[in-house]
């Protein structure tokens, strides 16, 4: 009796069963994509790259990037009790660019990452501010996702993919971000601040690999790192340039608990990449771009919200423990940029 999929099965070579043996550390939700422009209460071209947080009420809030028909983006909040359906979407933009007071936002605001700062009693929203000067990093604080207090432009162009860590290290806040330089390219950096406004002590945290690697060319932080017993589990996106465009995939790194400028491990392989139609086709093909997650009260159940093809918001679920276990067996120590 031959195995399904073998060339001697009854179906023969032509009709053999295809067995998908790709790794599945993250499982796509059957309701994907969860949110699209068609769900929006006002005209929008696309809805994607959402920051995420579980509110004190237990609700999940997604701060979605919404692109309007001018091509510029703003943020709009969607709330759901179960984090999957019945989204209540703000009837108008929740946070819109304010170029009159913040000229760095003239071309829109993009890709928010949301982190609760217990010490401040507020949520931080780090985002890309886009203007003719290029993309930079801005920071705003909010208690309720209704009123926002802008700290302003904290990293000059070209820089993006930024998040705060939720607590101080040696008295200083830490910001992970992705500046781009003409010689060194697009690598992940960490910087420190005593007051959230003045930033310094800039250090390279993770460098893009080169050549055929999945994270050659450009890398950037994905959602905010997750604090675990082993360290900060950081998901990051790697961009590989191909003849048919860029491929955005997600890999892992582990940062030291007390000194997040130290990378302990870095995955050699990617764990999640564009496969489904809604990830492969859209305004920008072959993009998965997570900006937010919610970790369950068990500290393990992971819900990762990601932008799919710069067109919709989708959800993949997994386990923090399984990601850490996988990373141990599929990584290199430290930030080794393999040649
Ligand atoms: C990156 C960011 C993301 C976007 C991705 C793919 O540079 O600008 O907002 O999802 O490109 O277009």
Short mmCIF file of N, CA, C and O in Angstrom, two decimals, residues 49-50 111 113 161 221-222 237 248 250 287-291 305-308 310:
data_model
loop_
_atom_site.label_atom_id
_atom_site.label_comp_id
_atom_site.label_asym_id
_atom_site.label_seq_id
_atom_site.Cartn_x
_atom_site.Cartn_y
_atom_site.Cartn_z
N UNK A 49 -1.48 47.35 8.68
CA UNK A 49 -0.40 47.66 9.64
C UNK A 49 -0.92 48.31 10.92
O UNK A 49 -0.62 49.48 11.21
N UNK A 50 -1.65 47.53 11.73
CA UNK A 50 -2.30 48.06 12.94
C UNK A 50 -1.49 47.78 14.19
O UNK A 50 -1.02 46.66 14.40
N UNK A 111 2.01 53.20 10.30
CA UNK A 111 2.57 52.04 11.02
C UNK A 111 2.75 52.26 12.53
O UNK A 111 3.88 52.21 13.04
N UNK A 113 2.93 51.62 16.54
CA UNK A 113 3.18 50.56 17.53
C UNK A 113 2.72 51.11 18.88
O UNK A 113 3.09 52.23 19.25
N UNK A 161 9.78 52.22 11.83
CA UNK A 161 9.68 50.93 12.54
C UNK A 161 10.16 51.03 13.97
O UNK A 161 11.08 50.32 14.40
N UNK A 221 12.07 46.43 13.01
CA UNK A 221 11.23 45.88 14.06
C UNK A 221 9.82 45.64 13.53
O UNK A 221 9.32 46.43 12.73
N UNK A 222 9.18 44.57 14.00
CA UNK A 222 7.75 44.37 13.67
C UNK A 222 6.90 44.86 14.84
O UNK A 222 6.87 46.06 15.07
N UNK A 237 10.98 42.19 10.69
CA UNK A 237 10.75 41.83 9.30
C UNK A 237 12.06 41.92 8.52
O UNK A 237 12.90 42.78 8.77
N UNK A 248 8.44 40.48 2.06
CA UNK A 248 8.49 40.82 3.48
C UNK A 248 8.17 39.57 4.30
O UNK A 248 7.08 39.03 4.20
N UNK A 250 8.92 37.43 8.35
CA UNK A 250 9.12 37.70 9.77
C UNK A 250 10.04 36.65 10.40
O UNK A 250 9.85 35.45 10.21
N UNK A 287 3.50 40.95 1.03
CA UNK A 287 3.86 41.63 2.27
C UNK A 287 3.04 41.09 3.44
O UNK A 287 1.81 41.06 3.38
N UNK A 288 3.73 40.64 4.49
CA UNK A 288 3.09 40.49 5.81
C UNK A 288 3.83 41.46 6.72
O UNK A 288 5.05 41.50 6.74
N UNK A 289 3.09 42.30 7.45
CA UNK A 289 3.71 43.39 8.19
C UNK A 289 3.02 43.56 9.54
O UNK A 289 2.12 44.37 9.71
N UNK A 290 3.44 42.75 10.56
CA UNK A 290 2.80 42.87 11.87
C UNK A 290 3.30 44.10 12.62
O UNK A 290 4.50 44.34 12.67
N UNK A 291 2.37 44.86 13.19
CA UNK A 291 2.76 46.01 14.03
C UNK A 291 2.25 45.84 15.46
O UNK A 291 2.59 46.65 16.31
N UNK A 305 -1.36 40.62 14.99
CA UNK A 305 -2.15 41.34 13.98
C UNK A 305 -1.18 41.90 12.94
O UNK A 305 -0.20 42.56 13.30
N UNK A 306 -1.48 41.60 11.70
CA UNK A 306 -0.52 42.03 10.66
C UNK A 306 -1.23 42.61 9.45
O UNK A 306 -2.36 42.25 9.12
N UNK A 307 -0.52 43.54 8.81
CA UNK A 307 -0.99 44.07 7.55
C UNK A 307 -0.69 43.06 6.46
O UNK A 307 0.38 42.44 6.44
N UNK A 308 -1.66 42.85 5.57
CA UNK A 308 -1.49 41.89 4.48
C UNK A 308 -1.51 42.65 3.16
O UNK A 308 -2.50 43.32 2.84
N UNK A 310 -0.40 45.37 2.19
CA UNK A 310 -0.73 46.79 2.35
C UNK A 310 -2.20 47.07 2.01
O UNK A 310 -2.54 48.17 1.53
#
